[in-house]
Amino acid sequence: MDKTNHEYFKGLTAPYEMGLLDDSERMEFEEHLLNCDKCFTEVAGFQKAAQLVNENSEIYDAAKKLAEQPDDKIIPIKTIRAKKKSNPYLRIFAVAAIIIIMIIPAYFIANNSEQSQIINLLATRSAAQSSFSIEDGGELGINFICSGFILENSYVVMISSFENEVIYTDSSFSEFDSRGTGKIILPVDKFSKGYYKLSIYGDENELISEFSFLAE
Amino acid sequence: MDLNSLCEKAKKGDKNAETILFENLSNKFNVITQYRIKNKQDVEEVCQQALQVIWEKFKGTEFNVSFTSWAYRILNLKILNYIEKKMTESKRQIEDFDKLRHVTKPQTEPDYMLKRLLIECLKRISVNNKTLARVIVLQFQGYQTSEICEKLKTNRNNLYVALSRARSLMKDCLELGGVV
């Protein structure tokens, strides 16, 4: 294997993060990190997650349960890939269809004066990355994407300012789409400038997830 | 940012290049050292020791290898010295050190959310591929790579490939907030 080849070191990233490289591989990889900004950025960006995976007992417990499950329901990745047929015309058509599907909603959203802004809340995003403008008025569509939702269940959803002023509550929220995205539409004039949080609670009042966003 | 080029400029008296060189080196040393030393204060101390030696010697040293190779060797030596020092401490301190490895941090929001997300993403990718879950368990239990390969009935290369795929899936899942 050509050890000046970047692809060789890229293949060592995952085992390095898990502490599985032998000493000589680790030293080669670490020296490569000093020389390769791309690999370094990759490793640095994933470091916190990797450390939790390696050290956190809750993640270990979850992994143990998963590892003990029987394999009979596994769908081999190779089998799925083998079913794909290479058809360039089909691919071109699919890309065109996706572009059209993306443009049509954007057209309606742009012309829909009632729902003028949309924010997508992700657990990994900071408030500043999910912000909207008060001055634009209209309505605000809030999409929140989180794992762990069972679509058939209902949840308590609350939106409050960071000073704990509640501006929205739904004690039996169940408006999830098939991908587990929750949607709420509120008039922008309900908000004043500042930080807000959207909190989701289960039926035993346990906090399931929390997102933050910013009204500018 | 090519550290070897920056070093050449710094050796010729370019103060700006010297500053950028050591800032970059410090940043990279920190990340590398954190994978091998758990205590954050000790990480900073070890990195500072390595950087001190490099700063004192780099201008007057004719490298047989590249600057980055030379610098890395200094860091690696400092890390090994630290590990050896820890290993020779009393049994009680070693036990505490091992116990600390498994203590979860207080549930501050960023770690709590990331942890939940990691667990959910692990569940999602384990539907089709349990390799990562199995490796996490074995690695946590202290098995070496060769032992893990034996238990999973695979070889080192295949294990690395499987982990790379799993990492790619985990990363995609994390970036989407748990939705794959």
Short mmCIF file of C-alpha atoms in Angstrom, two decimals:
data_model
loop_
_atom_site.label_atom_id
_atom_site.label_comp_id
_atom_site.label_asym_id
_atom_site.label_seq_id
_atom_site.Cartn_x
_atom_site.Cartn_y
_atom_site.Cartn_z
CA MET A 1 0.00 0.00 0.00
CA ASP A 2 1.38 3.38 -1.01
CA LYS A 3 1.69 5.22 2.27
CA THR A 4 2.00 8.59 0.60
CA ASN A 5 -1.46 7.96 -0.77
CA HIS A 6 -4.03 10.09 1.02
CA GLU A 7 -6.66 7.37 0.57
CA TYR A 8 -4.51 5.00 2.64
CA PHE A 9 -4.56 7.38 5.59
CA LYS A 10 -8.23 8.19 5.10
CA GLY A 11 -8.91 4.48 5.66
CA LEU A 12 -7.08 4.65 8.98
CA THR A 13 -9.20 7.50 10.38
CA ALA A 14 -11.93 5.34 11.92
CA PRO A 15 -9.62 2.79 13.58
CA TYR A 16 -7.41 5.63 14.83
CA GLU A 17 -10.34 7.33 16.50
CA MET A 18 -11.23 4.06 18.18
CA GLY A 19 -7.68 3.44 19.35
CA LEU A 20 -7.29 0.29 17.26
CA LEU A 21 -4.19 1.10 15.22
CA ASP A 22 -0.97 -0.61 16.20
CA ASP A 23 1.92 1.63 17.29
CA SER A 24 3.57 1.96 13.90
CA GLU A 25 0.27 2.68 12.10
CA ARG A 26 -0.68 5.21 14.77
CA MET A 27 2.63 7.03 14.51
CA GLU A 28 2.38 7.16 10.70
CA PHE A 29 -1.19 8.45 10.93
CA GLU A 30 -0.41 11.08 13.56
CA GLU A 31 2.53 12.33 11.55
CA HIS A 32 0.24 12.47 8.51
CA LEU A 33 -2.16 14.66 10.50
CA LEU A 34 0.61 17.23 10.87
CA ASN A 35 1.00 17.30 7.10
CA CYS A 36 -2.60 16.96 5.91
CA ASP A 37 -5.09 19.67 6.86
CA LYS A 38 -7.97 17.71 5.36
CA CYS A 39 -7.43 14.64 7.50
CA PHE A 40 -6.70 16.78 10.53
CA THR A 41 -9.95 18.73 10.13
CA GLU A 42 -11.83 15.46 9.78
CA VAL A 43 -10.32 14.02 12.96
CA ALA A 44 -10.62 17.24 14.97
CA GLY A 45 -14.27 17.67 13.98
CA PHE A 46 -15.20 14.19 15.10
CA GLN A 47 -13.07 14.12 18.24
CA LYS A 48 -15.77 14.78 20.81
CA ALA A 49 -18.05 12.14 19.30
CA ALA A 50 -15.19 9.64 19.08
CA GLN A 51 -14.23 10.21 22.71
CA LEU A 52 -17.81 9.65 23.84
CA VAL A 53 -18.02 6.45 21.79
CA ASN A 54 -14.78 5.18 23.33
CA GLU A 55 -15.40 6.17 26.92
CA ASN A 56 -19.05 6.65 27.72
CA SER A 57 -20.70 3.83 29.62
CA GLU A 58 -24.21 4.66 28.32
CA ILE A 59 -23.01 4.34 24.76
CA TYR A 60 -21.28 1.11 25.70
CA ASP A 61 -24.55 -0.21 27.17
CA ALA A 62 -26.45 0.74 24.02
CA ALA A 63 -23.78 -0.87 21.81
CA LYS A 64 -23.86 -4.02 23.93
CA LYS A 65 -27.63 -4.40 23.48
CA LEU A 66 -27.32 -3.85 19.73
CA ALA A 67 -24.41 -6.24 19.40
CA GLU A 68 -26.38 -8.98 21.17
CA GLN A 69 -29.34 -8.76 18.82
CA PRO A 70 -29.63 -11.65 16.36
CA ASP A 71 -28.40 -11.09 12.82
CA ASP A 72 -31.37 -12.67 11.07
CA LYS A 73 -32.89 -9.33 10.21
CA ILE A 74 -29.72 -7.92 8.72
CA ILE A 75 -30.00 -6.79 5.11
CA PRO A 76 -26.49 -7.12 3.68
CA ILE A 77 -25.34 -3.88 2.13
CA LYS A 78 -23.88 -5.74 -0.87
CA THR A 79 -27.30 -7.22 -1.72
CA ILE A 80 -28.93 -3.80 -1.76
CA ARG A 81 -26.19 -2.39 -3.98
CA ALA A 82 -26.33 -5.36 -6.37
CA LYS A 83 -29.98 -4.59 -7.13
CA LYS A 84 -29.14 -1.14 -8.44
CA LYS A 85 -28.98 -1.01 -12.22
CA SER A 86 -26.81 1.48 -13.98
CA ASN A 87 -28.93 3.43 -16.42
CA PRO A 88 -27.60 6.85 -17.38
CA TYR A 89 -30.95 8.03 -18.81
CA LEU A 90 -32.74 6.97 -15.68
CA ARG A 91 -30.19 8.88 -13.64
CA ILE A 92 -30.61 12.05 -15.71
CA PHE A 93 -34.39 11.78 -15.41
CA ALA A 94 -34.13 11.26 -11.63
CA VAL A 95 -31.89 14.32 -11.21
CA ALA A 96 -34.25 16.43 -13.31
CA ALA A 97 -37.23 15.21 -11.31
CA ILE A 98 -35.51 16.00 -8.03
CA ILE A 99 -34.64 19.51 -9.22
CA ILE A 100 -38.23 20.14 -10.33
CA ILE A 101 -39.58 18.81 -7.05
CA MET A 102 -37.24 21.11 -5.15
CA ILE A 103 -38.08 24.18 -7.26
CA ILE A 104 -41.87 23.90 -7.08
CA PRO A 105 -42.17 24.10 -3.27
CA ALA A 106 -39.57 26.88 -3.18
CA TYR A 107 -41.73 28.83 -5.69
CA PHE A 108 -44.84 28.41 -3.56
CA ILE A 109 -43.02 29.21 -0.37
CA ALA A 110 -41.54 32.34 -1.88
CA ASN A 111 -44.98 33.43 -3.02
CA ASN A 112 -46.74 32.39 0.13
CA SER A 113 -47.02 35.53 2.16
CA GLU A 114 -48.52 33.61 5.08
CA GLN A 115 -45.50 31.34 5.70
CA SER A 116 -42.64 33.67 4.95
CA GLN A 117 -39.86 32.02 6.91
CA ILE A 118 -38.85 28.51 7.73
CA ILE A 119 -36.24 27.35 10.19
CA ASN A 120 -34.95 23.80 10.49
CA LEU A 121 -33.84 22.86 13.97
CA LEU A 122 -31.27 20.12 14.38
CA ALA A 123 -29.85 18.85 17.63
CA THR A 124 -26.35 19.61 16.40
CA ARG A 125 -27.03 23.19 15.30
CA SER A 126 -26.42 26.23 17.43
CA ALA A 127 -29.08 28.91 17.89
CA ALA A 128 -27.26 31.26 15.55
CA GLN A 129 -27.46 28.67 12.78
CA SER A 130 -31.27 28.55 13.12
CA SER A 131 -32.39 32.14 13.09
CA PHE A 132 -35.18 34.16 11.58
CA SER A 133 -36.00 37.82 11.20
CA ILE A 134 -38.77 39.51 13.19
CA GLU A 135 -38.89 42.41 10.77
CA ASP A 136 -39.95 40.17 7.86
CA GLY A 137 -43.22 39.42 9.67
CA GLY A 138 -45.64 36.83 8.35
CA GLU A 139 -45.56 33.32 9.70
CA LEU A 140 -42.69 31.20 10.86
CA GLY A 141 -42.53 27.52 9.97
CA ILE A 142 -40.49 25.57 12.50
CA ASN A 143 -39.26 22.12 11.46
CA PHE A 144 -37.52 20.13 14.13
CA ILE A 145 -35.66 16.97 13.36
CA CYS A 146 -34.70 14.63 16.10
CA SER A 147 -34.11 10.99 16.60
CA GLY A 148 -35.98 8.95 19.12
CA PHE A 149 -39.49 9.88 18.10
CA ILE A 150 -42.06 7.14 17.85
CA LEU A 151 -44.45 8.53 15.29
CA GLU A 152 -47.55 6.98 16.84
CA ASN A 153 -46.93 8.67 20.20
CA SER A 154 -47.81 12.20 21.16
CA TYR A 155 -45.49 14.52 23.04
CA VAL A 156 -45.55 17.76 24.97
CA VAL A 157 -43.92 20.46 22.90
CA MET A 158 -43.14 23.84 24.34
CA ILE A 159 -41.51 26.93 22.90
CA SER A 160 -40.19 29.41 25.43
CA SER A 161 -37.72 32.23 25.63
CA PHE A 162 -34.45 31.70 27.44
CA GLU A 163 -36.06 33.67 30.27
CA ASN A 164 -38.64 30.86 30.40
CA GLU A 165 -41.55 32.88 29.04
CA VAL A 166 -43.70 30.27 27.30
CA ILE A 167 -45.14 31.34 23.97
CA TYR A 168 -46.42 28.01 22.69
CA THR A 169 -47.49 24.74 24.25
CA ASP A 170 -49.04 21.63 22.79
CA SER A 171 -49.60 18.86 25.32
CA SER A 172 -50.40 16.21 22.72
CA PHE A 173 -48.23 17.04 19.74
CA SER A 174 -48.14 14.38 17.05
CA GLU A 175 -47.59 16.29 13.81
CA PHE A 176 -44.66 14.28 12.49
CA ASP A 177 -44.04 13.38 8.88
CA SER A 178 -42.80 9.97 7.82
CA ARG A 179 -39.16 11.00 8.40
CA GLY A 180 -39.81 12.04 11.98
CA THR A 181 -39.81 15.78 11.29
CA GLY A 182 -42.13 17.78 13.51
CA LYS A 183 -43.68 20.98 12.14
CA ILE A 184 -45.13 24.00 13.89
CA ILE A 185 -46.34 27.22 12.29
CA LEU A 186 -46.57 30.36 14.39
CA PRO A 187 -47.04 34.05 13.60
CA VAL A 188 -43.74 35.90 13.78
CA ASP A 189 -45.29 38.62 15.92
CA LYS A 190 -45.47 36.13 18.82
CA PHE A 191 -41.70 36.49 19.12
CA SER A 192 -39.53 39.36 20.26
CA LYS A 193 -35.81 39.56 19.60
CA GLY A 194 -33.78 37.03 21.51
CA TYR A 195 -33.09 33.34 22.00
CA TYR A 196 -35.77 30.69 22.19
CA LYS A 197 -35.84 27.01 22.90
CA LEU A 198 -38.16 24.31 21.66
CA SER A 199 -38.45 21.54 24.25
CA ILE A 200 -40.00 18.14 23.79
CA TYR A 201 -41.16 16.02 26.72
CA GLY A 202 -42.35 12.44 26.86
CA ASP A 203 -45.37 11.12 28.72
CA GLU A 204 -43.41 10.84 31.95
CA ASN A 205 -42.34 14.46 31.69
CA GLU A 206 -38.84 13.42 30.72
CA LEU A 207 -36.99 15.85 28.47
CA ILE A 208 -36.45 14.10 25.16
CA SER A 209 -34.90 16.83 23.12
CA GLU A 210 -34.25 20.52 23.05
CA PHE A 211 -33.37 22.90 20.24
CA SER A 212 -32.46 26.54 20.33
CA PHE A 213 -33.05 29.26 17.76
CA LEU A 214 -32.71 32.97 17.46
CA ALA A 215 -35.19 35.71 16.63
CA GLU A 216 -33.21 38.61 15.17
CA MET B 1 -1.00 25.28 5.58
CA ASP B 2 2.26 23.43 4.92
CA LEU B 3 4.14 23.31 8.21
CA ASN B 4 7.43 22.40 6.53
CA SER B 5 7.31 25.52 4.34
CA LEU B 6 6.39 27.67 7.32
CA CYS B 7 9.36 26.25 9.20
CA GLU B 8 11.72 27.15 6.35
CA LYS B 9 10.41 30.73 6.36
CA ALA B 10 10.61 30.93 10.16
CA LYS B 11 14.21 29.72 10.12
CA LYS B 12 15.03 32.60 7.74
CA GLY B 13 13.67 35.08 10.24
CA ASP B 14 10.01 35.44 9.17
CA LYS B 15 8.32 36.17 12.51
CA ASN B 16 4.84 35.95 11.01
CA ALA B 17 5.56 32.49 9.65
CA GLU B 18 6.94 31.47 13.04
CA THR B 19 3.76 32.60 14.80
CA ILE B 20 1.51 30.78 12.34
CA LEU B 21 3.73 27.70 12.51
CA PHE B 22 3.47 27.38 16.26
CA GLU B 23 -0.23 28.21 16.37
CA ASN B 24 -0.92 25.44 13.88
CA LEU B 25 1.42 23.06 15.61
CA SER B 26 -0.19 23.75 18.98
CA ASN B 27 -3.66 23.13 17.56
CA LYS B 28 -2.65 19.86 15.92
CA PHE B 29 -0.64 18.67 18.91
CA ASN B 30 -3.66 19.24 21.15
CA VAL B 31 -5.96 17.10 19.03
CA ILE B 32 -3.41 14.30 18.63
CA THR B 33 -2.52 14.26 22.32
CA GLN B 34 -6.16 14.18 23.43
CA TYR B 35 -6.57 10.81 21.75
CA ARG B 36 -3.85 9.39 23.97
CA ILE B 37 -4.12 11.30 27.23
CA LYS B 38 -7.51 11.69 28.88
CA ASN B 39 -6.77 14.45 31.37
CA LYS B 40 -7.13 17.83 29.63
CA GLN B 41 -4.69 19.62 31.90
CA ASP B 42 -2.09 16.96 31.27
CA VAL B 43 -2.75 17.26 27.52
CA GLU B 44 -1.93 20.96 27.65
CA GLU B 45 1.15 20.35 29.75
CA VAL B 46 2.53 17.66 27.46
CA CYS B 47 1.87 19.77 24.37
CA GLN B 48 3.56 22.77 25.95
CA GLN B 49 6.61 20.68 26.83
CA ALA B 50 6.89 19.45 23.25
CA LEU B 51 6.37 22.91 21.77
CA GLN B 52 8.97 24.36 24.12
CA VAL B 53 11.60 21.88 22.94
CA ILE B 54 10.71 22.46 19.29
CA TRP B 55 10.82 26.23 19.68
CA GLU B 56 14.21 26.09 21.39
CA LYS B 57 15.79 23.78 18.85
CA PHE B 58 14.17 24.15 15.45
CA LYS B 59 16.24 27.07 14.20
CA GLY B 60 19.55 25.48 15.03
CA THR B 61 18.71 21.94 13.94
CA GLU B 62 19.57 20.42 10.57
CA PHE B 63 16.77 17.92 10.01
CA ASN B 64 17.57 14.49 8.60
CA VAL B 65 13.84 14.13 8.04
CA SER B 66 11.11 16.71 7.43
CA PHE B 67 10.33 19.26 10.13
CA THR B 68 6.94 17.65 10.79
CA SER B 69 8.53 14.23 11.25
CA TRP B 70 11.04 15.70 13.68
CA ALA B 71 8.37 17.67 15.56
CA TYR B 72 6.09 14.66 15.77
CA ARG B 73 8.85 12.53 17.26
CA ILE B 74 9.35 15.09 20.00
CA LEU B 75 5.63 15.09 20.79
CA ASN B 76 5.46 11.30 20.74
CA LEU B 77 8.38 11.08 23.13
CA LYS B 78 6.75 13.51 25.55
CA ILE B 79 3.51 11.49 25.42
CA LEU B 80 5.37 8.22 26.04
CA ASN B 81 7.22 9.79 28.96
CA TYR B 82 3.92 10.91 30.43
CA ILE B 83 2.36 7.47 30.03
CA GLU B 84 5.37 5.81 31.60
CA LYS B 85 5.24 8.24 34.51
CA LYS B 86 1.58 7.44 35.08
CA MET B 87 2.23 3.70 34.91
CA THR B 88 4.84 3.87 37.65
CA GLU B 89 2.57 5.71 40.09
CA SER B 90 0.88 3.93 43.00
CA LYS B 91 -1.74 1.19 42.42
CA ARG B 92 -4.49 3.33 43.89
CA GLN B 93 -3.75 6.17 41.46
CA ILE B 94 -3.68 3.75 38.51
CA GLU B 95 -7.05 2.34 39.57
CA ASP B 96 -8.47 5.85 39.85
CA PHE B 97 -7.07 6.67 36.41
CA ASP B 98 -8.76 3.59 34.92
CA LYS B 99 -12.01 4.37 36.70
CA LEU B 100 -11.92 7.93 35.39
CA ARG B 101 -11.93 6.54 31.87
CA HIS B 102 -15.49 5.32 32.33
CA VAL B 103 -17.00 8.20 34.28
CA THR B 104 -19.60 10.07 32.31
CA LYS B 105 -19.52 13.79 32.44
CA PRO B 106 -22.28 15.72 34.12
CA GLN B 107 -25.20 16.12 31.76
CA THR B 108 -24.30 19.50 30.39
CA GLU B 109 -26.46 20.19 27.38
CA PRO B 110 -23.92 19.79 24.55
CA ASP B 111 -22.59 16.42 25.75
CA TYR B 112 -26.04 15.14 26.69
CA MET B 113 -27.51 15.94 23.30
CA LEU B 114 -24.52 14.56 21.43
CA LYS B 115 -24.64 11.39 23.48
CA ARG B 116 -28.33 10.85 22.73
CA LEU B 117 -27.70 11.49 19.08
CA LEU B 118 -24.78 9.07 19.02
CA ILE B 119 -26.91 6.33 20.57
CA GLU B 120 -29.73 6.90 18.11
CA CYS B 121 -27.38 6.93 15.14
CA LEU B 122 -25.70 3.78 16.41
CA LYS B 123 -29.14 2.11 16.50
CA ARG B 124 -29.92 3.23 12.98
CA ILE B 125 -26.74 2.02 11.37
CA SER B 126 -26.86 -1.22 13.37
CA VAL B 127 -30.05 -2.21 11.54
CA ASN B 128 -27.86 -3.26 8.62
CA ASN B 129 -24.41 -3.51 10.12
CA LYS B 130 -23.52 -4.35 13.69
CA THR B 131 -19.76 -4.12 13.23
CA LEU B 132 -19.40 -0.76 14.95
CA ALA B 133 -21.54 -1.81 17.92
CA ARG B 134 -19.53 -5.00 18.33
CA VAL B 135 -16.20 -3.20 18.07
CA ILE B 136 -17.29 -0.59 20.62
CA VAL B 137 -18.15 -3.36 23.08
CA LEU B 138 -14.91 -5.26 22.58
CA GLN B 139 -12.71 -2.17 22.60
CA PHE B 140 -14.42 -0.94 25.78
CA GLN B 141 -13.76 -4.32 27.38
CA GLY B 142 -10.06 -3.87 26.68
CA TYR B 143 -9.51 -6.29 23.81
CA GLN B 144 -6.61 -5.60 21.47
CA THR B 145 -7.20 -5.23 17.73
CA SER B 146 -5.91 -8.71 16.92
CA GLU B 147 -8.29 -10.19 19.52
CA ILE B 148 -11.19 -8.16 18.12
CA CYS B 149 -10.43 -9.46 14.64
CA GLU B 150 -10.38 -13.00 15.97
CA LYS B 151 -13.71 -12.59 17.73
CA LEU B 152 -15.33 -11.03 14.68
CA LYS B 153 -13.74 -13.62 12.40
CA THR B 154 -12.15 -11.06 10.16
CA ASN B 155 -8.72 -9.59 9.43
CA ARG B 156 -7.28 -6.20 10.23
CA ASN B 157 -7.78 -4.72 6.74
CA ASN B 158 -11.42 -5.80 6.55
CA LEU B 159 -12.03 -4.48 10.04
CA TYR B 160 -10.62 -1.08 9.08
CA VAL B 161 -12.78 -0.98 5.95
CA ALA B 162 -15.90 -1.91 7.93
CA LEU B 163 -15.16 0.76 10.53
CA SER B 164 -14.60 3.38 7.83
CA ARG B 165 -18.00 2.60 6.34
CA ALA B 166 -19.65 2.71 9.75
CA ARG B 167 -17.97 6.02 10.53
CA SER B 168 -19.21 7.48 7.27
CA LEU B 169 -22.78 6.40 8.09
CA MET B 170 -22.51 7.75 11.66
CA LYS B 171 -21.20 11.06 10.41
CA ASP B 172 -24.06 11.42 7.89
CA CYS B 173 -26.55 10.51 10.59
CA LEU B 174 -25.12 12.99 13.10
CA GLU B 175 -25.13 15.78 10.54
CA LEU B 176 -28.80 15.16 9.85
CA GLY B 177 -29.62 15.14 13.55
CA GLY B 178 -30.41 11.46 13.71
CA VAL B 179 -32.49 11.19 10.52
CA VAL B 180 -30.93 8.93 7.91
#
